[in-house]
């Protein structure tokens, strides 16, 4: 009998508009719903009832190495700032197994950048320069693969 283990989190791929882009880190894949509490005036109970409310969409952060002559993040940020709503993108984040097959996938719809963070610069370091893109979206769904 084969023993099952949780999937490692380091093997993933990000896809937007058909382009697969390598990232070192993806955070913010949070699916959250607000809770509404209510107690009507003639209730004999001394507690509130809870009901599901609106969905709350958290921003997603994507980190990757900075490459020479690569200004895609900043161009996208400027396009959206100039009210180019046609520049929104759907983004799919796939968790892969050891055979490079997707085993879970999250789809963020109608994404647009809200923040680009340049790499930290340090004269005595020899790590790669990592930039961060923070995106807002209109919905995150876990897809069955």
Short mmCIF file of N, CA, C and O in Angstrom, two decimals:
data_model
loop_
_atom_site.label_atom_id
_atom_site.label_comp_id
_atom_site.label_asym_id
_atom_site.label_seq_id
_atom_site.Cartn_x
_atom_site.Cartn_y
_atom_site.Cartn_z
N UNK A 1 0.83 -1.19 0.00
CA UNK A 1 0.00 0.00 0.00
C UNK A 1 0.88 1.25 0.00
O UNK A 1 1.76 1.40 0.83
N UNK A 2 0.65 2.13 -0.96
CA UNK A 2 1.45 3.36 -1.08
C UNK A 2 1.01 4.38 -0.03
O UNK A 2 -0.18 4.58 0.18
N UNK A 3 2.00 4.98 0.59
CA UNK A 3 1.70 6.01 1.58
C UNK A 3 1.63 7.36 0.87
O UNK A 3 2.45 7.65 -0.01
N UNK A 4 0.65 8.17 1.24
CA UNK A 4 0.49 9.47 0.60
C UNK A 4 1.08 10.56 1.46
O UNK A 4 1.00 10.51 2.69
N UNK A 5 1.67 11.55 0.80
CA UNK A 5 2.28 12.69 1.48
C UNK A 5 1.70 13.97 0.90
O UNK A 5 1.30 14.00 -0.27
N UNK A 6 1.70 15.05 1.67
CA UNK A 6 1.27 16.34 1.11
C UNK A 6 2.20 16.76 -0.03
O UNK A 6 3.37 16.40 -0.06
N UNK A 7 1.66 17.53 -0.93
CA UNK A 7 2.45 18.01 -2.07
C UNK A 7 3.45 19.08 -1.63
O UNK A 7 3.14 19.91 -0.77
N UNK A 8 4.62 19.09 -2.23
CA UNK A 8 5.56 20.18 -1.93
C UNK A 8 5.06 21.47 -2.58
O UNK A 8 4.39 21.45 -3.61
N UNK A 9 5.40 22.59 -1.98
CA UNK A 9 4.88 23.87 -2.46
C UNK A 9 5.83 24.60 -3.41
O UNK A 9 5.52 25.68 -3.89
N UNK A 10 6.98 24.02 -3.70
CA UNK A 10 7.97 24.72 -4.52
C UNK A 10 7.81 24.51 -6.02
O UNK A 10 8.47 25.17 -6.81
N UNK A 11 6.95 23.59 -6.45
CA UNK A 11 6.82 23.28 -7.87
C UNK A 11 5.49 23.82 -8.38
O UNK A 11 4.44 23.21 -8.21
N UNK A 12 5.52 25.01 -9.01
CA UNK A 12 4.30 25.66 -9.48
C UNK A 12 4.59 26.44 -10.74
O UNK A 12 5.75 26.68 -11.10
N UNK A 13 3.52 26.87 -11.40
CA UNK A 13 3.66 27.67 -12.61
C UNK A 13 2.53 28.69 -12.65
O UNK A 13 1.44 28.45 -12.14
N UNK A 14 2.84 29.85 -13.21
CA UNK A 14 1.88 30.95 -13.33
C UNK A 14 1.66 31.21 -14.81
O UNK A 14 2.60 31.29 -15.59
N UNK A 15 0.39 31.35 -15.19
CA UNK A 15 0.02 31.53 -16.59
C UNK A 15 -0.93 32.71 -16.70
O UNK A 15 -1.93 32.77 -15.99
N UNK A 16 -0.61 33.68 -17.55
CA UNK A 16 -1.60 34.72 -17.87
C UNK A 16 -1.57 34.99 -19.37
O UNK A 16 -0.52 35.16 -19.97
N UNK A 17 -2.73 34.91 -19.93
CA UNK A 17 -2.88 35.15 -21.35
C UNK A 17 -2.08 34.17 -22.21
O UNK A 17 -1.62 34.53 -23.27
N UNK A 18 -1.89 32.95 -21.72
CA UNK A 18 -1.16 31.96 -22.49
C UNK A 18 0.34 31.96 -22.25
O UNK A 18 1.03 31.03 -22.60
N UNK A 19 0.86 33.02 -21.62
CA UNK A 19 2.29 33.09 -21.33
C UNK A 19 2.56 32.48 -19.95
O UNK A 19 1.91 32.85 -18.98
N UNK A 20 3.50 31.55 -19.89
CA UNK A 20 3.88 30.95 -18.62
C UNK A 20 5.11 31.69 -18.10
O UNK A 20 6.13 31.75 -18.78
N UNK A 21 4.99 32.27 -16.93
CA UNK A 21 6.05 33.10 -16.38
C UNK A 21 6.57 32.46 -15.10
O UNK A 21 5.79 32.00 -14.28
N UNK A 22 7.88 32.43 -14.94
CA UNK A 22 8.48 31.84 -13.75
C UNK A 22 8.50 32.85 -12.61
O UNK A 22 8.89 34.01 -12.81
N UNK A 23 8.08 32.41 -11.46
CA UNK A 23 8.12 33.23 -10.26
C UNK A 23 8.80 32.44 -9.15
O UNK A 23 8.77 31.21 -9.14
N UNK A 24 9.39 33.15 -8.20
CA UNK A 24 10.01 32.49 -7.05
C UNK A 24 9.03 32.31 -5.91
O UNK A 24 9.23 31.46 -5.05
N UNK A 25 7.97 33.13 -5.90
CA UNK A 25 7.01 33.06 -4.79
C UNK A 25 5.67 33.64 -5.22
O UNK A 25 5.62 34.64 -5.94
N UNK A 26 4.60 33.00 -4.78
CA UNK A 26 3.24 33.49 -4.97
C UNK A 26 2.56 33.43 -3.61
O UNK A 26 2.53 32.38 -2.98
N UNK A 27 2.04 34.56 -3.15
CA UNK A 27 1.33 34.60 -1.87
C UNK A 27 0.01 35.33 -2.04
O UNK A 27 -0.17 36.09 -2.98
N UNK A 28 -0.91 35.08 -1.11
CA UNK A 28 -2.19 35.78 -1.12
C UNK A 28 -3.31 34.99 -1.77
O UNK A 28 -4.35 35.57 -2.11
N UNK A 29 -3.13 33.70 -1.96
CA UNK A 29 -4.21 32.87 -2.53
C UNK A 29 -5.20 32.57 -1.42
O UNK A 29 -5.23 31.48 -0.85
N UNK A 30 -5.99 33.57 -1.09
CA UNK A 30 -6.91 33.51 0.04
C UNK A 30 -8.34 33.62 -0.48
O UNK A 30 -8.65 34.53 -1.25
N UNK A 31 -9.17 32.67 -0.09
CA UNK A 31 -10.60 32.73 -0.42
C UNK A 31 -11.34 32.97 0.89
O UNK A 31 -11.27 32.15 1.81
N UNK A 32 -12.01 34.10 0.99
CA UNK A 32 -12.62 34.51 2.24
C UNK A 32 -14.01 35.08 1.99
O UNK A 32 -14.23 35.76 0.99
N UNK A 33 -14.91 34.81 2.89
CA UNK A 33 -16.27 35.34 2.81
C UNK A 33 -16.56 36.04 4.14
O UNK A 33 -16.27 35.51 5.21
N UNK A 34 -17.14 37.23 4.05
CA UNK A 34 -17.52 37.96 5.25
C UNK A 34 -18.66 37.25 5.96
O UNK A 34 -19.47 36.56 5.32
N UNK A 35 -18.71 37.41 7.26
CA UNK A 35 -19.80 36.84 8.05
C UNK A 35 -20.75 37.97 8.44
O UNK A 35 -20.34 39.01 8.94
N UNK A 36 -22.04 37.75 8.21
CA UNK A 36 -23.06 38.72 8.61
C UNK A 36 -23.72 38.18 9.87
O UNK A 36 -24.15 37.03 9.92
N UNK A 37 -23.77 39.01 10.89
CA UNK A 37 -24.46 38.62 12.13
C UNK A 37 -25.75 39.43 12.24
O UNK A 37 -25.77 40.63 11.96
N UNK A 38 -26.80 38.75 12.64
CA UNK A 38 -28.11 39.38 12.65
C UNK A 38 -28.93 38.83 13.81
O UNK A 38 -28.87 37.65 14.14
N UNK A 39 -29.71 39.68 14.42
CA UNK A 39 -30.67 39.27 15.44
C UNK A 39 -31.92 40.11 15.23
O UNK A 39 -31.88 41.34 15.32
N UNK A 40 -33.04 39.46 14.90
CA UNK A 40 -34.25 40.24 14.68
C UNK A 40 -34.86 40.63 16.03
O UNK A 40 -34.60 40.03 17.07
N UNK A 41 -35.68 41.65 16.00
CA UNK A 41 -36.13 42.30 17.23
C UNK A 41 -36.99 41.43 18.14
O UNK A 41 -36.99 41.61 19.35
N UNK A 42 -37.74 40.48 17.61
CA UNK A 42 -38.61 39.68 18.48
C UNK A 42 -38.02 38.29 18.81
O UNK A 42 -38.71 37.40 19.27
N UNK A 43 -36.70 38.14 18.59
CA UNK A 43 -36.04 36.87 18.90
C UNK A 43 -35.95 36.67 20.41
O UNK A 43 -35.58 37.57 21.15
N UNK A 44 -36.30 35.48 20.86
CA UNK A 44 -36.20 35.17 22.29
C UNK A 44 -34.79 34.70 22.66
O UNK A 44 -34.46 34.61 23.83
N UNK A 45 -34.00 34.38 21.66
CA UNK A 45 -32.62 33.96 21.92
C UNK A 45 -31.75 35.18 22.19
O UNK A 45 -31.96 36.25 21.63
N UNK A 46 -30.76 34.98 23.04
CA UNK A 46 -29.84 36.07 23.35
C UNK A 46 -28.54 35.91 22.56
O UNK A 46 -27.44 36.10 23.08
N UNK A 47 -28.68 35.51 21.34
CA UNK A 47 -27.52 35.43 20.46
C UNK A 47 -27.95 35.79 19.04
O UNK A 47 -29.12 35.79 18.71
N UNK A 48 -26.94 36.05 18.22
CA UNK A 48 -27.18 36.42 16.83
C UNK A 48 -27.09 35.17 15.96
O UNK A 48 -26.48 34.18 16.35
N UNK A 49 -27.69 35.25 14.80
CA UNK A 49 -27.49 34.19 13.82
C UNK A 49 -26.42 34.66 12.84
O UNK A 49 -26.23 35.86 12.64
N UNK A 50 -25.70 33.72 12.27
CA UNK A 50 -24.65 34.05 11.31
C UNK A 50 -25.06 33.59 9.92
O UNK A 50 -25.64 32.52 9.76
N UNK A 51 -24.77 34.44 8.95
CA UNK A 51 -25.08 34.12 7.55
C UNK A 51 -23.87 34.49 6.70
O UNK A 51 -23.11 35.40 7.05
N UNK A 52 -23.68 33.80 5.57
CA UNK A 52 -22.58 34.18 4.68
C UNK A 52 -22.86 35.51 4.00
O UNK A 52 -23.99 35.78 3.59
N UNK A 53 -21.82 36.33 3.92
CA UNK A 53 -21.95 37.64 3.29
C UNK A 53 -21.18 37.71 1.98
O UNK A 53 -21.03 36.71 1.27
N UNK A 54 -20.67 38.88 1.68
CA UNK A 54 -19.95 39.11 0.42
C UNK A 54 -18.57 38.46 0.46
O UNK A 54 -17.97 38.28 1.52
N UNK A 55 -18.07 38.16 -0.71
CA UNK A 55 -16.73 37.61 -0.84
C UNK A 55 -15.72 38.75 -0.70
O UNK A 55 -15.92 39.84 -1.23
N UNK A 56 -14.64 38.48 0.02
CA UNK A 56 -13.57 39.46 0.19
C UNK A 56 -12.37 38.99 -0.63
O UNK A 56 -11.90 37.87 -0.45
N UNK A 57 -11.91 39.81 -1.55
CA UNK A 57 -10.78 39.45 -2.41
C UNK A 57 -9.51 40.12 -1.92
O UNK A 57 -9.41 41.35 -1.93
N UNK A 58 -8.55 39.33 -1.50
CA UNK A 58 -7.25 39.84 -1.07
C UNK A 58 -6.34 39.96 -2.30
O UNK A 58 -6.51 39.25 -3.28
N UNK A 59 -5.37 40.85 -2.21
CA UNK A 59 -4.41 40.99 -3.30
C UNK A 59 -3.47 39.78 -3.33
O UNK A 59 -3.22 39.15 -2.30
N UNK A 60 -2.96 39.48 -4.50
CA UNK A 60 -2.00 38.40 -4.70
C UNK A 60 -0.64 39.03 -4.99
O UNK A 60 -0.55 39.96 -5.80
N UNK A 61 0.41 38.52 -4.36
CA UNK A 61 1.77 39.00 -4.59
C UNK A 61 2.56 37.96 -5.37
O UNK A 61 2.54 36.77 -5.03
N UNK A 62 3.24 38.41 -6.40
CA UNK A 62 4.06 37.55 -7.24
C UNK A 62 5.49 38.09 -7.21
O UNK A 62 5.70 39.28 -7.47
N UNK A 63 6.46 37.23 -6.91
CA UNK A 63 7.87 37.65 -6.86
C UNK A 63 8.66 36.88 -7.90
O UNK A 63 8.45 35.69 -8.10
N UNK A 64 9.59 37.61 -8.54
CA UNK A 64 10.48 36.97 -9.50
C UNK A 64 11.76 37.79 -9.64
O UNK A 64 11.83 38.95 -9.22
N UNK A 65 12.75 37.17 -10.26
CA UNK A 65 14.02 37.85 -10.49
C UNK A 65 13.87 38.97 -11.51
O UNK A 65 13.09 38.87 -12.45
N UNK A 66 14.62 40.03 -11.30
CA UNK A 66 14.63 41.17 -12.22
C UNK A 66 15.62 40.89 -13.34
O UNK A 66 16.74 40.48 -13.09
N UNK A 67 15.17 41.08 -14.58
CA UNK A 67 16.02 40.84 -15.73
C UNK A 67 16.30 42.15 -16.46
O UNK A 67 15.48 43.09 -16.43
N UNK A 68 17.43 42.21 -17.13
CA UNK A 68 17.81 43.40 -17.88
C UNK A 68 16.79 43.69 -18.97
O UNK A 68 16.32 42.77 -19.65
N UNK A 69 16.42 44.94 -19.12
CA UNK A 69 15.47 45.43 -20.13
C UNK A 69 14.08 44.82 -19.98
O UNK A 69 13.34 44.70 -20.95
N UNK A 70 13.71 44.42 -18.77
CA UNK A 70 12.40 43.83 -18.51
C UNK A 70 11.58 44.83 -17.69
O UNK A 70 11.84 45.01 -16.50
N UNK A 71 10.63 45.48 -18.35
CA UNK A 71 9.82 46.50 -17.69
C UNK A 71 8.33 46.19 -17.82
O UNK A 71 7.49 47.08 -17.77
N UNK A 72 8.00 44.90 -18.03
CA UNK A 72 6.61 44.50 -18.24
C UNK A 72 5.69 44.93 -17.10
O UNK A 72 4.59 45.42 -17.32
N UNK A 73 6.12 44.71 -15.85
CA UNK A 73 5.29 45.06 -14.69
C UNK A 73 4.95 46.54 -14.71
O UNK A 73 3.81 46.94 -14.54
N UNK A 74 5.99 47.36 -14.91
CA UNK A 74 5.77 48.81 -14.86
C UNK A 74 4.90 49.29 -16.01
O UNK A 74 4.06 50.16 -15.84
N UNK A 75 5.08 48.70 -17.19
CA UNK A 75 4.24 49.05 -18.35
C UNK A 75 2.79 48.70 -18.07
O UNK A 75 1.88 49.49 -18.36
N UNK A 76 2.56 47.52 -17.51
CA UNK A 76 1.20 47.09 -17.18
C UNK A 76 0.58 48.02 -16.15
O UNK A 76 -0.56 48.44 -16.27
N UNK A 77 1.34 48.40 -15.14
CA UNK A 77 0.86 49.32 -14.10
C UNK A 77 0.49 50.67 -14.72
O UNK A 77 -0.56 51.23 -14.40
N UNK A 78 1.31 51.18 -15.63
CA UNK A 78 1.02 52.46 -16.28
C UNK A 78 -0.21 52.37 -17.19
O UNK A 78 -1.02 53.29 -17.23
N UNK A 79 -0.35 51.26 -17.91
CA UNK A 79 -1.53 51.08 -18.77
C UNK A 79 -2.82 51.12 -17.96
O UNK A 79 -3.80 51.74 -18.36
N UNK A 80 -2.83 50.44 -16.83
CA UNK A 80 -4.02 50.42 -15.98
C UNK A 80 -4.27 51.80 -15.38
O UNK A 80 -5.41 52.25 -15.27
N UNK A 81 -3.20 52.50 -15.00
CA UNK A 81 -3.34 53.85 -14.43
C UNK A 81 -3.94 54.80 -15.45
O UNK A 81 -4.64 55.74 -15.08
N UNK A 82 -3.69 54.54 -16.73
CA UNK A 82 -4.25 55.38 -17.80
C UNK A 82 -5.62 54.89 -18.24
O UNK A 82 -6.05 55.14 -19.35
N UNK A 83 -6.29 54.14 -17.35
CA UNK A 83 -7.65 53.65 -17.54
C UNK A 83 -7.79 52.74 -18.75
O UNK A 83 -8.81 52.72 -19.42
N UNK A 84 -6.79 51.93 -18.98
CA UNK A 84 -6.85 50.94 -20.06
C UNK A 84 -7.39 49.64 -19.47
O UNK A 84 -6.66 48.72 -19.20
N UNK A 85 -8.69 49.60 -19.22
CA UNK A 85 -9.30 48.44 -18.58
C UNK A 85 -9.19 47.17 -19.41
O UNK A 85 -9.33 46.08 -18.90
N UNK A 86 -8.93 47.32 -20.71
CA UNK A 86 -8.75 46.14 -21.55
C UNK A 86 -7.44 45.42 -21.24
O UNK A 86 -7.17 44.36 -21.78
N UNK A 87 -6.64 45.99 -20.38
CA UNK A 87 -5.35 45.39 -20.03
C UNK A 87 -5.45 44.43 -18.84
O UNK A 87 -4.45 43.94 -18.36
N UNK A 88 -6.66 44.19 -18.34
CA UNK A 88 -6.82 43.22 -17.26
C UNK A 88 -6.55 41.82 -17.79
O UNK A 88 -6.76 41.54 -18.96
N UNK A 89 -6.08 40.95 -16.89
CA UNK A 89 -5.72 39.59 -17.30
C UNK A 89 -6.28 38.58 -16.30
O UNK A 89 -6.35 38.86 -15.11
N UNK A 90 -6.63 37.42 -16.80
CA UNK A 90 -6.93 36.29 -15.93
C UNK A 90 -5.62 35.56 -15.67
O UNK A 90 -4.83 35.36 -16.60
N UNK A 91 -5.40 35.19 -14.44
CA UNK A 91 -4.16 34.52 -14.05
C UNK A 91 -4.49 33.16 -13.46
O UNK A 91 -5.41 33.04 -12.65
N UNK A 92 -3.75 32.15 -13.89
CA UNK A 92 -3.92 30.79 -13.36
C UNK A 92 -2.62 30.38 -12.69
O UNK A 92 -1.55 30.45 -13.30
N UNK A 93 -2.71 29.96 -11.44
CA UNK A 93 -1.56 29.46 -10.68
C UNK A 93 -1.78 27.96 -10.50
O UNK A 93 -2.80 27.55 -9.96
N UNK A 94 -0.84 27.17 -10.99
CA UNK A 94 -0.97 25.71 -10.92
C UNK A 94 0.10 25.12 -10.01
O UNK A 94 1.29 25.42 -10.18
N UNK A 95 -0.32 24.27 -9.09
CA UNK A 95 0.59 23.49 -8.26
C UNK A 95 0.85 22.19 -9.02
O UNK A 95 -0.10 21.53 -9.47
N UNK A 96 2.13 21.83 -9.19
CA UNK A 96 2.50 20.69 -10.01
C UNK A 96 3.04 19.54 -9.16
O UNK A 96 3.64 19.78 -8.11
N UNK A 97 2.87 18.32 -9.65
CA UNK A 97 3.45 17.17 -8.96
C UNK A 97 4.84 16.89 -9.53
O UNK A 97 5.34 17.63 -10.39
N UNK A 98 5.46 15.78 -9.11
CA UNK A 98 6.82 15.46 -9.55
C UNK A 98 6.90 15.12 -11.03
O UNK A 98 7.96 15.15 -11.63
N UNK A 99 5.76 14.83 -11.66
CA UNK A 99 5.72 14.56 -13.10
C UNK A 99 5.42 15.83 -13.90
O UNK A 99 5.11 15.76 -15.08
N UNK A 100 5.41 16.97 -13.24
CA UNK A 100 5.13 18.28 -13.84
C UNK A 100 3.68 18.40 -14.31
O UNK A 100 3.38 19.16 -15.23
N UNK A 101 2.78 17.63 -13.70
CA UNK A 101 1.36 17.68 -14.02
C UNK A 101 0.63 18.52 -12.98
O UNK A 101 0.93 18.42 -11.78
N UNK A 102 -0.33 19.35 -13.39
CA UNK A 102 -1.08 20.14 -12.42
C UNK A 102 -1.96 19.24 -11.54
O UNK A 102 -2.61 18.33 -12.04
N UNK A 103 -1.92 19.50 -10.24
CA UNK A 103 -2.75 18.76 -9.29
C UNK A 103 -3.74 19.68 -8.59
O UNK A 103 -4.72 19.22 -8.00
N UNK A 104 -3.51 20.96 -8.65
CA UNK A 104 -4.43 21.98 -8.13
C UNK A 104 -4.18 23.25 -8.92
O UNK A 104 -3.06 23.50 -9.37
N UNK A 105 -5.23 24.05 -9.10
CA UNK A 105 -5.08 25.30 -9.84
C UNK A 105 -6.03 26.34 -9.29
O UNK A 105 -7.17 26.04 -8.96
N UNK A 106 -5.53 27.56 -9.18
CA UNK A 106 -6.33 28.69 -8.73
C UNK A 106 -6.43 29.67 -9.89
O UNK A 106 -5.44 30.00 -10.53
N UNK A 107 -7.64 30.14 -10.17
CA UNK A 107 -7.85 31.14 -11.21
C UNK A 107 -8.28 32.44 -10.58
O UNK A 107 -9.27 32.49 -9.84
N UNK A 108 -7.53 33.50 -10.85
CA UNK A 108 -7.87 34.85 -10.42
C UNK A 108 -8.35 35.60 -11.66
O UNK A 108 -7.64 35.65 -12.66
N UNK A 109 -9.57 36.16 -11.58
CA UNK A 109 -10.17 36.78 -12.76
C UNK A 109 -10.03 38.29 -12.76
O UNK A 109 -10.04 38.93 -11.72
N UNK A 110 -9.90 38.83 -13.97
CA UNK A 110 -9.85 40.27 -14.22
C UNK A 110 -8.84 40.98 -13.34
O UNK A 110 -9.13 41.96 -12.66
N UNK A 111 -7.61 40.49 -13.36
CA UNK A 111 -6.54 41.02 -12.52
C UNK A 111 -5.95 42.30 -13.10
O UNK A 111 -5.91 42.49 -14.31
N UNK A 112 -5.48 43.15 -12.21
CA UNK A 112 -4.74 44.34 -12.62
C UNK A 112 -3.72 44.67 -11.53
O UNK A 112 -3.94 44.39 -10.36
N UNK A 113 -2.58 45.24 -11.91
CA UNK A 113 -1.54 45.53 -10.93
C UNK A 113 -1.89 46.74 -10.08
O UNK A 113 -2.45 47.72 -10.58
N UNK A 114 -1.59 46.65 -8.80
CA UNK A 114 -1.80 47.79 -7.91
C UNK A 114 -0.49 48.29 -7.30
O UNK A 114 -0.43 49.39 -6.79
N UNK A 115 0.58 47.46 -7.40
CA UNK A 115 1.84 47.86 -6.80
C UNK A 115 2.98 47.06 -7.43
O UNK A 115 2.87 45.86 -7.61
N UNK A 116 4.05 47.76 -7.76
CA UNK A 116 5.28 47.12 -8.22
C UNK A 116 6.38 47.57 -7.27
O UNK A 116 6.57 48.76 -7.06
N UNK A 117 7.08 46.59 -6.67
CA UNK A 117 8.17 46.91 -5.74
C UNK A 117 9.49 46.50 -6.38
O UNK A 117 9.68 45.33 -6.74
N UNK A 118 10.40 47.47 -6.50
CA UNK A 118 11.71 47.20 -7.07
C UNK A 118 12.53 46.35 -6.09
O UNK A 118 12.23 46.30 -4.90
N UNK A 119 13.56 45.68 -6.59
CA UNK A 119 14.39 44.86 -5.71
C UNK A 119 15.09 45.71 -4.65
O UNK A 119 15.41 46.88 -4.89
N UNK A 120 15.30 45.10 -3.48
CA UNK A 120 16.13 45.74 -2.46
C UNK A 120 17.57 45.73 -2.97
O UNK A 120 18.04 44.73 -3.51
N UNK A 121 18.27 46.84 -2.80
CA UNK A 121 19.65 46.95 -3.26
C UNK A 121 20.57 46.98 -2.05
O UNK A 121 20.33 47.70 -1.09
N UNK A 122 21.62 46.17 -2.11
CA UNK A 122 22.54 46.04 -0.98
C UNK A 122 23.93 45.75 -1.53
O UNK A 122 24.12 44.75 -2.23
N UNK A 123 24.89 46.60 -1.22
CA UNK A 123 26.22 46.50 -1.83
C UNK A 123 27.01 45.28 -1.39
O UNK A 123 27.89 44.83 -2.12
N UNK A 124 26.71 44.69 -0.24
CA UNK A 124 27.49 43.54 0.22
C UNK A 124 26.73 42.21 0.08
O UNK A 124 27.09 41.22 0.70
N UNK A 125 25.69 42.18 -0.76
CA UNK A 125 24.91 40.96 -0.95
C UNK A 125 25.18 40.39 -2.34
O UNK A 125 25.57 41.11 -3.25
N UNK A 126 24.98 39.08 -2.48
CA UNK A 126 25.16 38.47 -3.80
C UNK A 126 23.94 37.66 -4.23
O UNK A 126 24.04 36.80 -5.08
N UNK A 127 22.77 37.96 -3.64
CA UNK A 127 21.53 37.28 -4.04
C UNK A 127 20.98 37.91 -5.31
O UNK A 127 21.33 39.02 -5.68
N UNK A 128 20.07 37.19 -5.93
CA UNK A 128 19.39 37.72 -7.12
C UNK A 128 18.50 38.89 -6.74
O UNK A 128 17.95 38.94 -5.64
N UNK A 129 18.36 39.83 -7.66
CA UNK A 129 17.47 40.98 -7.45
C UNK A 129 16.04 40.51 -7.70
O UNK A 129 15.71 40.07 -8.80
N UNK A 130 15.19 40.58 -6.68
CA UNK A 130 13.82 40.10 -6.76
C UNK A 130 12.86 41.28 -6.74
O UNK A 130 12.94 42.13 -5.86
N UNK A 131 11.96 41.33 -7.72
CA UNK A 131 10.93 42.36 -7.75
C UNK A 131 9.58 41.72 -7.42
O UNK A 131 9.39 40.53 -7.60
N UNK A 132 8.66 42.55 -6.93
CA UNK A 132 7.35 42.06 -6.51
C UNK A 132 6.25 42.80 -7.26
O UNK A 132 6.30 44.02 -7.39
N UNK A 133 5.28 42.04 -7.73
CA UNK A 133 4.09 42.59 -8.35
C UNK A 133 2.91 42.22 -7.49
O UNK A 133 2.71 41.04 -7.17
N UNK A 134 2.14 43.21 -7.07
CA UNK A 134 0.92 42.95 -6.30
C UNK A 134 -0.26 43.24 -7.20
O UNK A 134 -0.34 44.31 -7.80
N UNK A 135 -1.16 42.27 -7.29
CA UNK A 135 -2.31 42.43 -8.18
C UNK A 135 -3.61 42.33 -7.39
O UNK A 135 -3.71 41.61 -6.40
N UNK A 136 -4.60 43.07 -7.86
CA UNK A 136 -5.97 42.96 -7.35
C UNK A 136 -6.74 42.13 -8.37
O UNK A 136 -6.34 42.03 -9.54
N UNK A 137 -7.82 41.53 -7.92
CA UNK A 137 -8.62 40.69 -8.82
C UNK A 137 -10.07 40.74 -8.40
O UNK A 137 -10.42 41.27 -7.35
N UNK A 138 -10.95 40.19 -9.24
CA UNK A 138 -12.38 40.21 -8.97
C UNK A 138 -12.92 38.86 -8.54
O UNK A 138 -14.12 38.67 -8.43
N UNK A 139 -12.04 37.90 -8.32
CA UNK A 139 -12.50 36.59 -7.85
C UNK A 139 -11.40 35.55 -7.95
O UNK A 139 -10.62 35.56 -8.90
N UNK A 140 -11.33 34.67 -6.96
CA UNK A 140 -10.36 33.59 -6.93
C UNK A 140 -11.11 32.29 -6.73
O UNK A 140 -11.92 32.18 -5.81
N UNK A 141 -10.83 31.33 -7.60
CA UNK A 141 -11.50 30.04 -7.51
C UNK A 141 -10.48 28.92 -7.57
O UNK A 141 -9.53 28.99 -8.36
N UNK A 142 -10.70 27.88 -6.76
CA UNK A 142 -9.90 26.68 -6.83
C UNK A 142 -10.55 25.78 -7.87
O UNK A 142 -11.74 25.44 -7.75
N UNK A 143 -9.79 25.43 -8.90
CA UNK A 143 -10.31 24.59 -9.96
C UNK A 143 -9.92 23.15 -9.70
O UNK A 143 -8.82 22.88 -9.21
N UNK A 144 -10.82 22.22 -10.00
CA UNK A 144 -10.48 20.80 -9.91
C UNK A 144 -9.74 20.42 -11.17
O UNK A 144 -10.17 20.71 -12.27
N UNK A 145 -8.60 19.78 -11.00
CA UNK A 145 -7.76 19.42 -12.14
C UNK A 145 -7.93 17.96 -12.46
O UNK A 145 -8.09 17.12 -11.63
#
